[in-house]
CSV table of C-alpha atoms and ligand atoms in Angstrom, one decimal:
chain,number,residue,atom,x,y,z
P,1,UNK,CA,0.0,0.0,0.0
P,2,UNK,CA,1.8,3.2,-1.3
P,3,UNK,CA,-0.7,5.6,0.3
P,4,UNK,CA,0.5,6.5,3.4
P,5,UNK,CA,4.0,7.1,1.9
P,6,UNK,CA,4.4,11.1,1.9
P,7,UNK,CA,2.7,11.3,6.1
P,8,UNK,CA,4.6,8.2,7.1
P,9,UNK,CA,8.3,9.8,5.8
P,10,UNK,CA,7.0,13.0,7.6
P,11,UNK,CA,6.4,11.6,11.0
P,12,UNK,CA,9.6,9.3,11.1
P,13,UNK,CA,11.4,12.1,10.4
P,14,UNK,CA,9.3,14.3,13.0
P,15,UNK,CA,10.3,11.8,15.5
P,16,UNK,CA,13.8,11.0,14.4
P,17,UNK,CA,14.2,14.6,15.2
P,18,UNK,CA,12.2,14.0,18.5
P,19,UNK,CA,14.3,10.8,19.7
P,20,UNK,CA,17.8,13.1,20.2
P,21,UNK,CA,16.7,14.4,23.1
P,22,UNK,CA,16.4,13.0,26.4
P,23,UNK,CA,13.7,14.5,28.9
P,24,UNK,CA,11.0,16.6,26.6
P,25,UNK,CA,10.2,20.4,27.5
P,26,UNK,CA,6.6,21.7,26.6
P,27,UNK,CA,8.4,23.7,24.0
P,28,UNK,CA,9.8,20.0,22.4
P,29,UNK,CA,5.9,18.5,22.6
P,30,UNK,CA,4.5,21.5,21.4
P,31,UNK,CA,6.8,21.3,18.2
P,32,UNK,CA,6.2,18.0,17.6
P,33,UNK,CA,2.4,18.1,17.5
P,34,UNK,CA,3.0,20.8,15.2
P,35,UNK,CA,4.5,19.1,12.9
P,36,UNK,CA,2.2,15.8,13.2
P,37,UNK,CA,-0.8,18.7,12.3
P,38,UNK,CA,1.4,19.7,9.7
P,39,UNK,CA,1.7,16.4,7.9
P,40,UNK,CA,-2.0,15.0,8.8
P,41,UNK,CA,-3.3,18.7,7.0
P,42,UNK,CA,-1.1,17.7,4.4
P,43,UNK,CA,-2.1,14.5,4.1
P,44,UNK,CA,-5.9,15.8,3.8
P,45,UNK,CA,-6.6,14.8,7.3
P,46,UNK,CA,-9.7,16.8,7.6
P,47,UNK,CA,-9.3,19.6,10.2
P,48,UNK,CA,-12.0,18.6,12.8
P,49,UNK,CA,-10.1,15.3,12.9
P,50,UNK,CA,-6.6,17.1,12.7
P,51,UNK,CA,-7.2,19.5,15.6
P,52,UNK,CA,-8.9,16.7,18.2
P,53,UNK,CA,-6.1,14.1,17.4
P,54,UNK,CA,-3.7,16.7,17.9
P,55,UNK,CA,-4.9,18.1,20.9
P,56,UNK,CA,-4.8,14.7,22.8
P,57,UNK,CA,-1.7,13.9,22.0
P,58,UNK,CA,-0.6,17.5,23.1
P,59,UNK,CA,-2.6,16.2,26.3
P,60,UNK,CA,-1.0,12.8,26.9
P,61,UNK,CA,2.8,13.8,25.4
P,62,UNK,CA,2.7,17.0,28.5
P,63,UNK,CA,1.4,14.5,31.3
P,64,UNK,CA,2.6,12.1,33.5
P,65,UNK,CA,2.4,9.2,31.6
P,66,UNK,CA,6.0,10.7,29.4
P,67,UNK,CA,7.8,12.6,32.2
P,68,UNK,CA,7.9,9.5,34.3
P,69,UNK,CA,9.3,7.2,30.9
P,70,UNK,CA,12.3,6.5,30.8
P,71,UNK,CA,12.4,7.0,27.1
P,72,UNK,CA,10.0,10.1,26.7
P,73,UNK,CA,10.1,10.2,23.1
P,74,UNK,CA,9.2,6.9,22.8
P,75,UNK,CA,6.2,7.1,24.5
P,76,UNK,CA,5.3,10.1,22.9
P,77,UNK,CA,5.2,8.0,19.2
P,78,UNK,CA,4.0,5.1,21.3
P,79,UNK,CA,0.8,8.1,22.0
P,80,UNK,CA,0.4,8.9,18.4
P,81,UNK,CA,-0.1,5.5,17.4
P,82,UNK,CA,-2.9,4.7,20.4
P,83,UNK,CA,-4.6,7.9,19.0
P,84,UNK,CA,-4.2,6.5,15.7
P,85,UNK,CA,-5.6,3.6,16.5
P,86,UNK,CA,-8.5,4.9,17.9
P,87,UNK,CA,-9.6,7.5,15.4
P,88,UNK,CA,-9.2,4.6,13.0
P,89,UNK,CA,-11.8,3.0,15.0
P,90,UNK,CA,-10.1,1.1,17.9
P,91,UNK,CA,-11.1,-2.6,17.1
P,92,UNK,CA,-11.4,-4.3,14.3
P,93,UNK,CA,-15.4,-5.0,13.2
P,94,UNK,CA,-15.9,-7.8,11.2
P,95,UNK,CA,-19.1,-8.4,9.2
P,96,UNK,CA,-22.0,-8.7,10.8
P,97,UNK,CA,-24.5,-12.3,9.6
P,98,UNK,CA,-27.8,-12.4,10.0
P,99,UNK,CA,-29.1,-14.8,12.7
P,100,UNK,CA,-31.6,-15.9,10.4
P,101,UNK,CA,-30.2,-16.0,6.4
P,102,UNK,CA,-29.8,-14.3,4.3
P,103,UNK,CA,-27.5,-11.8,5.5
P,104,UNK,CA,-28.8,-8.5,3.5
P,105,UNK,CA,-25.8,-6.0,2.9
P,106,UNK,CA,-26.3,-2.9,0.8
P,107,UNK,CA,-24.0,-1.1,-0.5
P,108,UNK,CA,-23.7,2.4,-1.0
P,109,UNK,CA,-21.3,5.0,-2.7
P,110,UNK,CA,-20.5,7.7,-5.2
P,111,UNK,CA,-20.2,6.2,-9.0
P,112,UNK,CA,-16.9,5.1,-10.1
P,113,UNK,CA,-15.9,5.0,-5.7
P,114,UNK,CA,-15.3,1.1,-6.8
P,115,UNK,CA,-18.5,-0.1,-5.5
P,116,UNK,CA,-19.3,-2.9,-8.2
P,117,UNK,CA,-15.4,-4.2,-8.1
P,118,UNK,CA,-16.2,-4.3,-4.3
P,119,UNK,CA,-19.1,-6.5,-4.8
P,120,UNK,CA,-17.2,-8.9,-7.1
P,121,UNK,CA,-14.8,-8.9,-4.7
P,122,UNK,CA,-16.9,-9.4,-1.5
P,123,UNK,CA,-18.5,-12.2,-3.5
P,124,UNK,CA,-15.3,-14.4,-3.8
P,125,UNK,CA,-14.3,-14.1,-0.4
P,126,UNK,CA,-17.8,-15.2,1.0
P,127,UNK,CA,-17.8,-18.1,-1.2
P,128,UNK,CA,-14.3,-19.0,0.1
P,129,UNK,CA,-15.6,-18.9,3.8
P,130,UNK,CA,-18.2,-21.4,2.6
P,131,UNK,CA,-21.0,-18.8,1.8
P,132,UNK,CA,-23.3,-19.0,-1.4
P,133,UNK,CA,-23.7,-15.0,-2.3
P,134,UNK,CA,-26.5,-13.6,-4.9
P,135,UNK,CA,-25.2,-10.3,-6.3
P,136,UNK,CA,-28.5,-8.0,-6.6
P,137,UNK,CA,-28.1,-5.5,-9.9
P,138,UNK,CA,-30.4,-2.6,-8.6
P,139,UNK,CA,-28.0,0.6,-10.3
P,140,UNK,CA,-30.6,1.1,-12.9
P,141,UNK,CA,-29.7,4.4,-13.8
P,142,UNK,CA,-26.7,3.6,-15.8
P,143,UNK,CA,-27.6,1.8,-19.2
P,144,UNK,CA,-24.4,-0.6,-18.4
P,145,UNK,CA,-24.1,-0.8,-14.9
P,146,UNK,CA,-26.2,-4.3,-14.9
P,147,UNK,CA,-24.2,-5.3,-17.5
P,148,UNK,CA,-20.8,-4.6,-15.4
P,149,UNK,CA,-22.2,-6.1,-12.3
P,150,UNK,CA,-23.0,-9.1,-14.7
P,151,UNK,CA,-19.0,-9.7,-15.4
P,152,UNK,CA,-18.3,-9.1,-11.8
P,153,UNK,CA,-20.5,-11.8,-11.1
P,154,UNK,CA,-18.8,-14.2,-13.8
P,155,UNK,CA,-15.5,-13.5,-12.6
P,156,UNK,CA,-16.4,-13.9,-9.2
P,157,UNK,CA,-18.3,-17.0,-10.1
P,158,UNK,CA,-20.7,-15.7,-8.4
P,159,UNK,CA,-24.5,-15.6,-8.8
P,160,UNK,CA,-26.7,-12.8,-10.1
P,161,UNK,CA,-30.2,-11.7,-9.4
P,162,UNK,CA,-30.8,-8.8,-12.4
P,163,UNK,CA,-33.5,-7.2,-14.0
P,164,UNK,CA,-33.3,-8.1,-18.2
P,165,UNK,CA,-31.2,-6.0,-20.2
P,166,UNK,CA,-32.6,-3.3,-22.1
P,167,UNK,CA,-35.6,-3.4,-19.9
P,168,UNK,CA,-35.8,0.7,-19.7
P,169,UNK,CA,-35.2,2.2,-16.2
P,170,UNK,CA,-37.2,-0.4,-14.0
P,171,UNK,CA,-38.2,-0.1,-10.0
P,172,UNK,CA,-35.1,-0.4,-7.9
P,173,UNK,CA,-36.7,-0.9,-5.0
P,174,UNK,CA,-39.1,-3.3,-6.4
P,175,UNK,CA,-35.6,-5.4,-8.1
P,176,UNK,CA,-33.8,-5.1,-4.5
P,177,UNK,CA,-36.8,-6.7,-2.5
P,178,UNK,CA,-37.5,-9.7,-5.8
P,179,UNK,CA,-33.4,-10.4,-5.1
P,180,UNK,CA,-33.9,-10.5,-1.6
P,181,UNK,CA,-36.8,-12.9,-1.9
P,182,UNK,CA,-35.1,-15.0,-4.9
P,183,UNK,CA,-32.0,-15.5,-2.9
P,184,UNK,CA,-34.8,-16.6,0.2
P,185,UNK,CA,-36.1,-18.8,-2.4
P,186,UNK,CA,-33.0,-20.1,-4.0
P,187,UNK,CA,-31.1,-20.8,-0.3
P,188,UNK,CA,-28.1,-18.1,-0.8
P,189,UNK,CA,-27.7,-17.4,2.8
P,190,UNK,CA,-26.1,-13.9,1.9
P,191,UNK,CA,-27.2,-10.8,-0.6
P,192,UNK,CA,-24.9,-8.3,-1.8
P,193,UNK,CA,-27.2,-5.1,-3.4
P,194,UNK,CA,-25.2,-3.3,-5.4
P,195,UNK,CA,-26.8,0.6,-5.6
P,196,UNK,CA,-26.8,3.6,-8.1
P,197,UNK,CA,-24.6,5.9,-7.4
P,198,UNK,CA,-23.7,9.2,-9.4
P,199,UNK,CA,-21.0,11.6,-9.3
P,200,UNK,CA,-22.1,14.1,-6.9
P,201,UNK,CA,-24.5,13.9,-3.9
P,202,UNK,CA,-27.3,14.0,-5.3
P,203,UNK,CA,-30.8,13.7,-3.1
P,204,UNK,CA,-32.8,11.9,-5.7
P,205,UNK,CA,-30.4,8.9,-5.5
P,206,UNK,CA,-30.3,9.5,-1.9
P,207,UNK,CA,-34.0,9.0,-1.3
P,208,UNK,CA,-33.8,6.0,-3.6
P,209,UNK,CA,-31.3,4.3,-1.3
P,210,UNK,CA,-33.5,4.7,1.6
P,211,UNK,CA,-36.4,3.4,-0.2
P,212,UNK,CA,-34.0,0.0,-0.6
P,213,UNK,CA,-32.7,0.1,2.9
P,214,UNK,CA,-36.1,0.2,3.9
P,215,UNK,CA,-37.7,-2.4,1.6
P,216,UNK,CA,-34.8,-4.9,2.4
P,217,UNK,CA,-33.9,-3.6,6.1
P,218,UNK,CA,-30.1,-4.7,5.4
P,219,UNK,CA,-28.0,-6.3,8.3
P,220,UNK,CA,-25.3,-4.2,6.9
P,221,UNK,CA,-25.4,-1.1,4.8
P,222,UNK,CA,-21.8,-0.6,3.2
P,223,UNK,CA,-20.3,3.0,2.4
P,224,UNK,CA,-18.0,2.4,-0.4
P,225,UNK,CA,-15.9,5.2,-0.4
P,226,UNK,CA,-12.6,6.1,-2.9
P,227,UNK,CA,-9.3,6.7,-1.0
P,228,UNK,CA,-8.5,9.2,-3.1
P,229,UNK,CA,-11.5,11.6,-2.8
P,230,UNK,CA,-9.1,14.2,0.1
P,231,UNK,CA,-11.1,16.5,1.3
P,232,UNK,CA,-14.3,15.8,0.4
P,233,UNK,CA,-14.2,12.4,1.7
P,234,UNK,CA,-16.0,14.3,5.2
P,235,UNK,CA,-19.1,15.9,3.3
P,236,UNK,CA,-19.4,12.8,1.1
P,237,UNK,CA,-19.5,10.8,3.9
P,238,UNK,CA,-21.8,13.2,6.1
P,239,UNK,CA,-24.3,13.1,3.4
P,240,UNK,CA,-24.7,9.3,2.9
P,241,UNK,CA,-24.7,8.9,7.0
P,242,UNK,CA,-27.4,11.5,6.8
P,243,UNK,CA,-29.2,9.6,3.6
P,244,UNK,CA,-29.3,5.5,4.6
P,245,UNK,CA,-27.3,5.8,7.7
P,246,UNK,CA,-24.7,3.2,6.8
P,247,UNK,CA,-23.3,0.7,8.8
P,248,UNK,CA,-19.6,0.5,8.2
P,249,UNK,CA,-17.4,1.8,5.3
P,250,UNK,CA,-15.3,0.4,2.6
P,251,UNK,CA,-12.0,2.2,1.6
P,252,UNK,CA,-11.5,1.4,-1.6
P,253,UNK,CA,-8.3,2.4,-4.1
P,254,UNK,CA,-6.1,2.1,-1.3
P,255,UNK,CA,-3.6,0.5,-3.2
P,256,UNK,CA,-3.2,4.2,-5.0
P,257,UNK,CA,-1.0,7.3,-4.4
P,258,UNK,CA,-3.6,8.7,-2.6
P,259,UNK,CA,-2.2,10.9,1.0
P,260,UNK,CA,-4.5,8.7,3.6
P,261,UNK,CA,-6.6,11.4,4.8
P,262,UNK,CA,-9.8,9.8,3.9
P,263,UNK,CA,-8.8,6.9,5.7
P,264,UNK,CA,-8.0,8.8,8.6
P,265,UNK,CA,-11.2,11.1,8.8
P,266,UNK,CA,-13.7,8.9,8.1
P,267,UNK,CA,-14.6,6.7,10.6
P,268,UNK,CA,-13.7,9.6,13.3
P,269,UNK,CA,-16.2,11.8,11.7
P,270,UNK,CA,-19.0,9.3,11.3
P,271,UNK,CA,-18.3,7.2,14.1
P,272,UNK,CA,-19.1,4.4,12.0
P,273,UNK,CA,-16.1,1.3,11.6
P,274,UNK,CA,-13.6,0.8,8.6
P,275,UNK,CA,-14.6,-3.1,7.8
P,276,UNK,CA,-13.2,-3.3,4.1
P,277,UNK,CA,-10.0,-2.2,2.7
P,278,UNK,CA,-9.9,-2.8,-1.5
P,279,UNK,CA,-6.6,-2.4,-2.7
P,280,UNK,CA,-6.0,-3.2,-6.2
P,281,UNK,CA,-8.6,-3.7,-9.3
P,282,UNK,CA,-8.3,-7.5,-9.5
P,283,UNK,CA,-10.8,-9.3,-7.4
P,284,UNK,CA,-8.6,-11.1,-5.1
P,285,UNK,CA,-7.4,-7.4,-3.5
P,286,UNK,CA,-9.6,-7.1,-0.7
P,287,UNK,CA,-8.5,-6.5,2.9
P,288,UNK,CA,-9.9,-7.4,6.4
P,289,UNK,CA,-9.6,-3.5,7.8
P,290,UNK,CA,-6.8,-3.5,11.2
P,291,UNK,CA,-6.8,-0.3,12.8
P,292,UNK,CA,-3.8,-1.0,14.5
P,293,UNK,CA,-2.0,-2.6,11.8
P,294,UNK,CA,-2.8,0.3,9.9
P,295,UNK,CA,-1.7,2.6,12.3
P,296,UNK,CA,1.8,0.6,12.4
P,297,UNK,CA,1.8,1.3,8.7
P,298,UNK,CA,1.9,4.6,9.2
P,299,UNK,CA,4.2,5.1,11.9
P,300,UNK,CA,6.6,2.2,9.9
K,401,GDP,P1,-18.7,2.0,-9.1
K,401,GDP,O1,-19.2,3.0,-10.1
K,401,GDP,O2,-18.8,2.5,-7.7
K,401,GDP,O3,-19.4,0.7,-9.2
K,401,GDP,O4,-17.2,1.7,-9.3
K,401,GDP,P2,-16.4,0.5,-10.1
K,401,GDP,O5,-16.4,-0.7,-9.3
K,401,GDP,O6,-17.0,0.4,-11.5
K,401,GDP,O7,-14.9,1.1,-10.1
K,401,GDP,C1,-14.6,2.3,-10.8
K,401,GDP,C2,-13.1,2.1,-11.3
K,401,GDP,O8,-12.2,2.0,-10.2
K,401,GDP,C3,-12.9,0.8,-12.1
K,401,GDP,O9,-12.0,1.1,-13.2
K,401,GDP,C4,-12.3,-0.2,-11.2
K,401,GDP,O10,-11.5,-1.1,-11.8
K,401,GDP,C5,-11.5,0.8,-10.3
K,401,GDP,N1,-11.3,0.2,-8.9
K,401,GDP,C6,-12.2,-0.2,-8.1
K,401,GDP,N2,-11.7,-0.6,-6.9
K,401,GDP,C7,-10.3,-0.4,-7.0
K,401,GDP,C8,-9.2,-0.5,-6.1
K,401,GDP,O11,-9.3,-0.9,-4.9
K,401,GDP,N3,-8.0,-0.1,-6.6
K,401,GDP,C9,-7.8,0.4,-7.9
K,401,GDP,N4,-6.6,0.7,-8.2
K,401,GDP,N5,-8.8,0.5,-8.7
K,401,GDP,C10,-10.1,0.2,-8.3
């Protein structure tokens, strides 16, 4: 994963400088959380998230806990990954099963976030663990996103519940609760319902989500989100909390040169778990989310 790259250099280097000294003076903490602000705004950490990681740190690294280490600066980077940790989300969250199948998870996201890939890929690793997925095709605004989903499924191996091509724009709702019921029918004990998305926020689409999270009530309701996105990653991710209220959020593109800050302000701001990390466009690059191992990746 290349995308922590640029903050990772810059807070080894923060606390190369850091480790010369012996005892720390405020005036040593106080640099060195300005530099960690530094390379987190950098790294379009959004500044909410930037100001209340820094600020704990700021707390810990001038209390008790370092004066009485004997190696100070080590406990201050041991600090910054525990805070790391936690705005990551603290423990890992696996996916959630239904008690009684299927296991309904939606998924939701911006078009072109990787969504569909993510299905694919979801797919093949449920039907490794043993389960027998139905992929639900309910992005009807898009002439060929059936049609994608349809190779995702063949590459995947997976099944397909989708309305017939050409069939005009159709009832989304109506196709996610008839895949639902098919995969009832047909004994797939889990259903992946792939959603429209479109390039901005857009309320229509929005309402049309809710409609399926209602009709299907979802054990899980997946944000599929692009590592890449910066900045906007906190708005984008406001407005689909706001609009189905989703359940846990899938990084996606991680495996790009993007700077890590939607990784790193997303789950703090929505208080909702990072379950998914997809890393690659082939269908095998899918990642069980660590926060810890991801904050040792950061602080390599
Ligand atoms: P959707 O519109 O949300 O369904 O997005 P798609 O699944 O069609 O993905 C959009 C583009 O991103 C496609 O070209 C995918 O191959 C690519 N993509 C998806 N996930 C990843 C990923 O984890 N890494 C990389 N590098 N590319 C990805």
């Amino acid at each position: 994963m290349a995308t922590f790259g640029t903050l990772s250099d810059r807070l080894t280097e923060t606390f190369r400088n850091l480790r010369t000294k012996g005892k720390l003076t405020p005036a040593d903490v106080d640099g060195t959380v300005r530099e960690i602000r530094r390379a987190l705004l950098d790294a379009d950490v959004a500044l909410p998230v930037v100001k209340e990681f820094t600020a704990k740190v700021r707390e810990r690294a001038l209390g008790d806990e370092v004066n009485r280490a004997l190696n100070p600066a080590q406990q201050v980077v041991q600090i910054v990954n525990e805070e790391l940790v936690a705005i990551l989300g603290g423990q890992q969250r696996r996916l959630q099963f239904a008690k009684n199948p299927p296991t309904v998870i939606m998924l939701a996201g911006l078009q072109g976030s990787g969504k569909t890939t993510f299905a694919g890929k979801l797919a093949k690793q449920l039907e490794k663990d043993g389960h027998t997925p139905l992929l639900v095709a309910c992005d009807l605004q898009r002439p060929n996103a059936v049609n994608q989903l349809q190779v995702v499924a063949e590459r995947a191996g997976a099944a397909i519940y989708a309305p017939e091509p050409g069939n005009g724009v159709g009832d989304p709702v109506k196709v996610a609760r008839d895949g639902v019921e098919t995969a009832r029918r047909q004994q797939h004990d889990v259903v992946i319902i792939d959603t429209a998305g479109r390039l901005g926020v857009d309320q229509e689409l929005m309402t049309q989500a809710a409609d399926i999270r209602r009709a299907t009530d979802p054990d899980e309701v997946l944000f599929v989100i692009d590592a890449m996105i910066g900045q906007d990653a906190v708005t984008t991710a406001k407005a689909f909390q706001d609009g189905v209220d989703f359940t846990g959020v899938v990084l996606s593109k991680l495996d790009g040169d993007a700077r890590g800050g939607a990784a790193l302000s997303v789950a703090s701001v929505t208080g909702r778990p990072i379950i998914f990390a997809s890393t690659g466009e082939g269908l095998e690059d899918l990642e069980a989310f660590h926060p810890d191992r991801m904050a040792s990746r950061i602080l390599d």
